Tab-separated table of C-alpha atoms in Angstrom:
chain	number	residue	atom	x	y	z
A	1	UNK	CA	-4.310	-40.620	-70.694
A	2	UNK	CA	-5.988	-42.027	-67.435
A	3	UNK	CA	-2.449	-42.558	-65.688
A	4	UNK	CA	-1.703	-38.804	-66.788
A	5	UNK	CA	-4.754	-37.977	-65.106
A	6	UNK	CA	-4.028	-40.086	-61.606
A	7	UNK	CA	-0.479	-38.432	-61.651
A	8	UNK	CA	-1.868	-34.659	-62.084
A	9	UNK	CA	-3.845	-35.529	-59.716
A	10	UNK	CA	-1.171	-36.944	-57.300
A	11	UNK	CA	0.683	-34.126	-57.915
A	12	UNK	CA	-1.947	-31.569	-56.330
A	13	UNK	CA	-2.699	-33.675	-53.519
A	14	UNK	CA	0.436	-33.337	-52.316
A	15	UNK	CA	0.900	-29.544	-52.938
A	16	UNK	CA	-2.403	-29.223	-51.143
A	17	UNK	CA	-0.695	-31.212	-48.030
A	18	UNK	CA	2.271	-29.009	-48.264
A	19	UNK	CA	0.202	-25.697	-48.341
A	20	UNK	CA	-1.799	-26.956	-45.106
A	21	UNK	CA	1.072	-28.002	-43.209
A	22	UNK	CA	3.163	-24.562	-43.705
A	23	UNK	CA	-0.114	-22.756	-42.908
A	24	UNK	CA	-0.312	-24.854	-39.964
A	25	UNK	CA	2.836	-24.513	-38.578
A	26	UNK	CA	2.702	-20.534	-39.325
A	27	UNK	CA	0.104	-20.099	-36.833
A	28	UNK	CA	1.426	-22.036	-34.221
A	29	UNK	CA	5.181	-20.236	-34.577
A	30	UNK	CA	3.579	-16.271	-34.679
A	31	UNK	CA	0.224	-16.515	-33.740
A	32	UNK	CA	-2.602	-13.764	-34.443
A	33	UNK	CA	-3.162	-12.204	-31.267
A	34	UNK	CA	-0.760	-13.091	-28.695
A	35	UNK	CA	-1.471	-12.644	-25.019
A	36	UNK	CA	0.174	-9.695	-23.171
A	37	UNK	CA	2.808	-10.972	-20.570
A	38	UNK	CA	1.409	-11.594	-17.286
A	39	UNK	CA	3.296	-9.327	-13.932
A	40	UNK	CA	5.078	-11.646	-11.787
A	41	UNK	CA	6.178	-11.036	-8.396
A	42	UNK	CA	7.666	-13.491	-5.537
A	43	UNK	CA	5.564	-15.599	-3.958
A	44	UNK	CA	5.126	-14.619	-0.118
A	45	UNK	CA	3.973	-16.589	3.146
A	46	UNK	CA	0.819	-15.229	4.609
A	47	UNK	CA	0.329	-13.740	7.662
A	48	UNK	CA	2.769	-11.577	9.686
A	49	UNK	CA	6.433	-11.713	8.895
A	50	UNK	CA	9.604	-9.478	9.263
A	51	UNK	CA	11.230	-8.403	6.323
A	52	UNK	CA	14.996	-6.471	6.110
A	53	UNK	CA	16.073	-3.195	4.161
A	54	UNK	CA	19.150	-2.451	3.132
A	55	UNK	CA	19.498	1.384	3.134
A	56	UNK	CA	23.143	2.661	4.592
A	57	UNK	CA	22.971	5.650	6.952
A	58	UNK	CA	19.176	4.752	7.296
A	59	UNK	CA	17.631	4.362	10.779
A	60	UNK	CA	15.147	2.094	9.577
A	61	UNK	CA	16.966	-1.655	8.528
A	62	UNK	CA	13.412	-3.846	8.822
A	63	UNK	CA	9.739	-3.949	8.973
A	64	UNK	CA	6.939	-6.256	9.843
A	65	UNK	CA	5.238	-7.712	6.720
A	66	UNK	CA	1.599	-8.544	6.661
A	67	UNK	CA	0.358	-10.839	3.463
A	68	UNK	CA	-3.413	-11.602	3.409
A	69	UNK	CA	-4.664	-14.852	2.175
A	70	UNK	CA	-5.277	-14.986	-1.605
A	71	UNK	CA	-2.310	-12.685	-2.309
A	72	UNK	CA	-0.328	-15.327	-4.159
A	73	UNK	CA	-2.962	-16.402	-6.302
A	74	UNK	CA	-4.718	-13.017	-7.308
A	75	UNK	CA	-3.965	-11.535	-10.348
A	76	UNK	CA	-4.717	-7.799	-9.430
A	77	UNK	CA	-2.526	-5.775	-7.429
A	78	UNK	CA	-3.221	-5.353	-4.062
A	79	UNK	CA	-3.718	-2.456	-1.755
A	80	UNK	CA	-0.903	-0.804	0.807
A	81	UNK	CA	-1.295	0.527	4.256
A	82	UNK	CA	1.873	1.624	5.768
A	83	UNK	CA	1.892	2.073	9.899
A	84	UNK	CA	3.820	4.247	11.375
A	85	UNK	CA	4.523	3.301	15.325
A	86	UNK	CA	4.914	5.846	18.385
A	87	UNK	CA	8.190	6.452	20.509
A	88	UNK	CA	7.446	4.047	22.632
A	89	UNK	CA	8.419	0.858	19.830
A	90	UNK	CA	11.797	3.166	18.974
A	91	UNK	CA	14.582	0.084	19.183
A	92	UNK	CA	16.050	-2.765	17.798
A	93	UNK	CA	13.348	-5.127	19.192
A	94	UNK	CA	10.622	-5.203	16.082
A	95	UNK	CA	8.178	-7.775	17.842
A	96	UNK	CA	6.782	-4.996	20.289
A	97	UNK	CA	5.179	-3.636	16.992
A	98	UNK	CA	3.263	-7.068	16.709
A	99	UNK	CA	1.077	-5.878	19.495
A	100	UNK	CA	0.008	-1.977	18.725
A	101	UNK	CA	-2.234	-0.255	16.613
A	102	UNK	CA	-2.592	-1.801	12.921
A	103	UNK	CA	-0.630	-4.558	13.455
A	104	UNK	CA	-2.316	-5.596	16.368
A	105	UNK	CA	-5.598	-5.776	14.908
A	106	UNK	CA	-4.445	-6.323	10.763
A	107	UNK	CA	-5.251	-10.276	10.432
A	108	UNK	CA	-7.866	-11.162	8.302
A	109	UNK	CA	-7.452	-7.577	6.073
A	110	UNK	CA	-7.828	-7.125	2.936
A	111	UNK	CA	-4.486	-5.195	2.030
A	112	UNK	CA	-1.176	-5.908	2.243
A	113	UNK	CA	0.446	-3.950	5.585
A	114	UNK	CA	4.228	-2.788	6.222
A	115	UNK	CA	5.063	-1.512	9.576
A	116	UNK	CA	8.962	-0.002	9.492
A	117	UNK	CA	10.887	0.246	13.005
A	118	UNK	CA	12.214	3.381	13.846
A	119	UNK	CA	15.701	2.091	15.305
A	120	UNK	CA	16.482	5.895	17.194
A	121	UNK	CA	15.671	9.219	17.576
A	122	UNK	CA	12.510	9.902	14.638
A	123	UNK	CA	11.287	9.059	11.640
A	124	UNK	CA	12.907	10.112	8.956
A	125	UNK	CA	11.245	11.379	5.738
A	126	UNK	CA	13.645	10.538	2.948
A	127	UNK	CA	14.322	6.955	4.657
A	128	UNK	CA	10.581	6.526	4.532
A	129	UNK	CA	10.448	7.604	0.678
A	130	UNK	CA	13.129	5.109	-0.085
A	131	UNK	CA	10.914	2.625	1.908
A	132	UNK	CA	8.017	3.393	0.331
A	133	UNK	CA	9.653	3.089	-3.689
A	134	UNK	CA	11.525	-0.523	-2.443
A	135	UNK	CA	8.005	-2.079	-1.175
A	136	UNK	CA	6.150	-0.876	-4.131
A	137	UNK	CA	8.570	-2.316	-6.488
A	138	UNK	CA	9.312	-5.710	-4.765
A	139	UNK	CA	5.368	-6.557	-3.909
A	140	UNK	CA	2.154	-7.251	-5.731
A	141	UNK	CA	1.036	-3.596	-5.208
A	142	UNK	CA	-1.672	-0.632	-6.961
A	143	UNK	CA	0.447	3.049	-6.296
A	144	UNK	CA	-2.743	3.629	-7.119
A	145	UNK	CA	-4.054	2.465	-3.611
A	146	UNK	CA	-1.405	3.224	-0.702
A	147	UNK	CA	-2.611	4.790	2.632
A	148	UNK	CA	-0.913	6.295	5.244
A	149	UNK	CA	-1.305	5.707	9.034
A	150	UNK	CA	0.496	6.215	12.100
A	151	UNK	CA	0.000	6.822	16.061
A	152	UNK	CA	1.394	9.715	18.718
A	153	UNK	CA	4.887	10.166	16.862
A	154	UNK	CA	4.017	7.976	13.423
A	155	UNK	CA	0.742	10.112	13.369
A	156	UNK	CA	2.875	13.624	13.404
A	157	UNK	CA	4.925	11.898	10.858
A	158	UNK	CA	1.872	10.713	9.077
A	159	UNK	CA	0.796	14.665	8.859
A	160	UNK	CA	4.673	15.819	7.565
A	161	UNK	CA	5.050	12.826	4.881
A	162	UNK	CA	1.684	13.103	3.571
A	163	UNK	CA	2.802	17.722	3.440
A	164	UNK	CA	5.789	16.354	1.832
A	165	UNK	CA	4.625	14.628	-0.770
A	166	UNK	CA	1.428	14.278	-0.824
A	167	UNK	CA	0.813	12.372	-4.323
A	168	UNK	CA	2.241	9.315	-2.748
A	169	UNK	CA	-1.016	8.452	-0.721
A	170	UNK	CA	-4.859	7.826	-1.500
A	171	UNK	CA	-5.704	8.281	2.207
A	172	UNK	CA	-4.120	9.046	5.404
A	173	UNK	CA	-5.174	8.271	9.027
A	174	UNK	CA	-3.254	10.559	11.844
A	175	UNK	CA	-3.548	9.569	15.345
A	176	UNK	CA	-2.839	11.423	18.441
A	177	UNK	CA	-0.718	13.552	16.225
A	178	UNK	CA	-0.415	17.311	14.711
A	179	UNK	CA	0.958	18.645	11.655
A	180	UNK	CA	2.244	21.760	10.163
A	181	UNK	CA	-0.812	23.762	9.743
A	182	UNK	CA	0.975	25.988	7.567
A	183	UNK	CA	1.381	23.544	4.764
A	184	UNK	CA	-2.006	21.776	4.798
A	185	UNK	CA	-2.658	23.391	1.636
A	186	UNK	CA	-0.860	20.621	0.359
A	187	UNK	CA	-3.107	18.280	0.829
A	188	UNK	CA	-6.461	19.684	0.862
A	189	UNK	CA	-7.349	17.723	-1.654
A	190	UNK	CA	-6.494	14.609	0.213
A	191	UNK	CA	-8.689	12.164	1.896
A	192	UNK	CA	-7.835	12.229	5.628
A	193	UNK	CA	-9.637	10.766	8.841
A	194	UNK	CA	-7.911	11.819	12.244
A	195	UNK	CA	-8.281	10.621	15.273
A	196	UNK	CA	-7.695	12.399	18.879
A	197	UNK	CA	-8.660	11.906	22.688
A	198	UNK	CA	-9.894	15.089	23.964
A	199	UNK	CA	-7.731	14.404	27.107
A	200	UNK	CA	-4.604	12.526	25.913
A	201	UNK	CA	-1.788	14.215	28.255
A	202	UNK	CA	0.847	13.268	26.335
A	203	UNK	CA	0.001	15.093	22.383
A	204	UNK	CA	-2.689	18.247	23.009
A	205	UNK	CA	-5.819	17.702	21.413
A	206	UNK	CA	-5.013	20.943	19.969
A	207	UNK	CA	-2.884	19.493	17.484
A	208	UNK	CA	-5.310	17.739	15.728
A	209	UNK	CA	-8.174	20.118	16.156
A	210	UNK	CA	-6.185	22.379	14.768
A	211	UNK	CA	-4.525	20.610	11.796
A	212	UNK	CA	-8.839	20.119	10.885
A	213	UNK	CA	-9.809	23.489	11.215
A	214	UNK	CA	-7.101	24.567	8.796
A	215	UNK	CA	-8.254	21.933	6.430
A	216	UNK	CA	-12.036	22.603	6.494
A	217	UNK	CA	-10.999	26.650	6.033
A	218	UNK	CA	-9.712	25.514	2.737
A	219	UNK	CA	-12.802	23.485	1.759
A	220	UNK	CA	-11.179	19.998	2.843
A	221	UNK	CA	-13.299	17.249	3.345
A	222	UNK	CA	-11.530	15.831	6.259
A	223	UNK	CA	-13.118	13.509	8.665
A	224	UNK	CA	-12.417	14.062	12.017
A	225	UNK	CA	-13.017	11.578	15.395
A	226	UNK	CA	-12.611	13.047	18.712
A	227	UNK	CA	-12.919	10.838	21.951
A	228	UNK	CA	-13.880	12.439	25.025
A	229	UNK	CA	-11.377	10.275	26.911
A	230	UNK	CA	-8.870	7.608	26.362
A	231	UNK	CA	-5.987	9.753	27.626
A	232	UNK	CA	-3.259	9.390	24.744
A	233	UNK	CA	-4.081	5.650	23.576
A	234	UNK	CA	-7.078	6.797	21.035
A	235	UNK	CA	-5.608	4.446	18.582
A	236	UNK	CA	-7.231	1.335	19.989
A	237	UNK	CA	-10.362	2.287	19.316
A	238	UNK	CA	-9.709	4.304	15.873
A	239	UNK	CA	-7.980	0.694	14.769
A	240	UNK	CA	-11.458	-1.261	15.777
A	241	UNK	CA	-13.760	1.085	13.939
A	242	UNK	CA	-14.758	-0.883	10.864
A	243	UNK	CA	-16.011	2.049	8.985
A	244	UNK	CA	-12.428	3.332	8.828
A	245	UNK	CA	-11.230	0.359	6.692
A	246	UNK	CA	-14.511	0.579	5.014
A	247	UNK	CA	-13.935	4.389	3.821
A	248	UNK	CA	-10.431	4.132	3.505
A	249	UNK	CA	-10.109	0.900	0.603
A	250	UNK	CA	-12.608	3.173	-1.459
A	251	UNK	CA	-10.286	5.258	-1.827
A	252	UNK	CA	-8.035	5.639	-4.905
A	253	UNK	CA	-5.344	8.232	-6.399
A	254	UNK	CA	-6.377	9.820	-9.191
C-alpha cells in the first residue's frame, strides 16, 4: 500500500513539472501584451551635410542637410524647416548656401533643416512637392511640424507653395517676398510671420505689405516685421530674432 502511495505520488509530481514547464514556455513563445514595433530610420551625422535627389527633369538634384545633436538617439520625430534661397545662390555650387539666411545661422537648432539648390531659372512647385514627400519619408520627421521659409525669390516662392497647398505647412516665414494676393484665402488660416525692409530696392515693400493687408481683411492672424532700412538683405536680422524660432516650433498642423 505505502509503495502505491509513493508511486501516485511520483506520478503527480511529474505531471505538475510538465504543466509548469508548457505554461512556461507558452508565455515566453506569445506573450500577453507585446510591445508595438518601434519606427526606425537611418542613422545620420550631425551637423551640416549635403544630401542628393534623384528626380529626372527636376532642377533641383541636392540640398544641404542640417541634423541637430540628439537626433539619432530620440525617439520622437523631429521638426522640419525647409529654406528656400534667393537668385543670387541659383547654380551648381551648393556651398554658397552654407553662408545665407537659415543656414547661416541653423547650428545649435532644435529641428532638422533642408535647404534645396535651385540649379536655373526658379523654383519649381511640383519639384519642391516631390522634395518635400522624399525628406519626410526618408528622415525622423512629425508632418505634423514642417515650416516653410525662404528669402527675396525663396520668400515669393514661400508665399505660392504655401497658396498651393497650404496643408503641407504649420508655419511659414516670407522674406523680402510677395505673393498672390488673390489666393491668400488659402491660407488664412495659416500661421505666417513676414518679414520686409521698408527700403529694399530690389523686391517693393509693397509686396509684403500688401500680401498682410489682404490677410488681416480676412481675419488672419499674420505677424508682420517691417524694418525701416536694410535695403533688400532683411533676412539677417529676421534669421537672428529668437522669438521667431520661439513662435514658430509652437506651432503644429492640426
Amino acid at each position: 500500500m505505502k509503495k502505491r502511495k509513493i508511486i501516485f505520488f511520483s506520478h503527480v509530481l511529474v505531471l505538475g513539472m510538465f504543466v509548469l514547464f508548457s505554461c512556461s514556455k507558452s508565455e515566453k513563445v506569445t506573450p500577453i501584451n507585446p510591445a508595438p514595433p518601434r519606427d526606425t530610420f537611418p542613422q545620420q551625422t550631425a551637423g551640416l551635410t549635403v544630401d542628393a535627389i534623384s528626380q529626372p527633369g527636376s532642377n533641383i538634384t541636392n540640398y544641404l542637410l542640417y541634423i541637430p545633436d540628439g537626433y539619432n538617439s530620440q525617439t520622437e520625430k523631429w521638426p522640419l524647416v525647409i529654406f528656400l534661397h534667393g537668385v543670387g545662390e541659383i547654380g551648381t555650387n551648393i556651398d554658397v548656401l552654407r553662408n545665407v539666411g537659415l543656414p547661416k545661422v541653423v547650428k545649435g537648432k532644435p529641428f532638422v533643416m533642408i535647404a534645396p539648390q535651385c540649379r536655373a531659372n526658379w523654383w519649381n512647385t511640383d519639384a519642391l512637392e516631390s522634395l518635400y514627400k522624399t525628406v519626410v519619408s526618408k528622415y525622423h520627421i512629425d508632418p505634423s511640424r514642417v515650416y516653410l521659409t525662404g528669402l527675396s525669390m525663396g520668400g515669393m516662392q514661400t508665399w505660392d507653395w504655401a497658396e498651393a497647398h497650404p496643408e503641407r505647412f504649420a508655419a511659414i516665414v516670407p522674406i523680402a517676398g510677395r505673393g498672390n494676393v488673390s489666393l491668400v484665402g488659402k491660407i488664412k488660416d495659416l500661421p505666417i510671420w513676414a518679414f520686409h525692409s521698408a527700403d529694399d530696392p530690389t523686391v517693393s515693400v509693397s509686396g509684403s505689405r500688401d500680401m498682410v493687408k489682404a490677410l488681416q481683411a480676412l481675419g488672419s492672424n499674420v505677424k508682420y516685421t517691417e524694418y525701416p532700412n536694410g535695403g533688400h538683405d532683411s533676412w539677417t536680422r529676421a534669421y537672428a530674432t529668437a522669438d521667431l524660432y520661439t513662435w514658430m516650433l509652437k506651432q503644429k498642423k492640426q
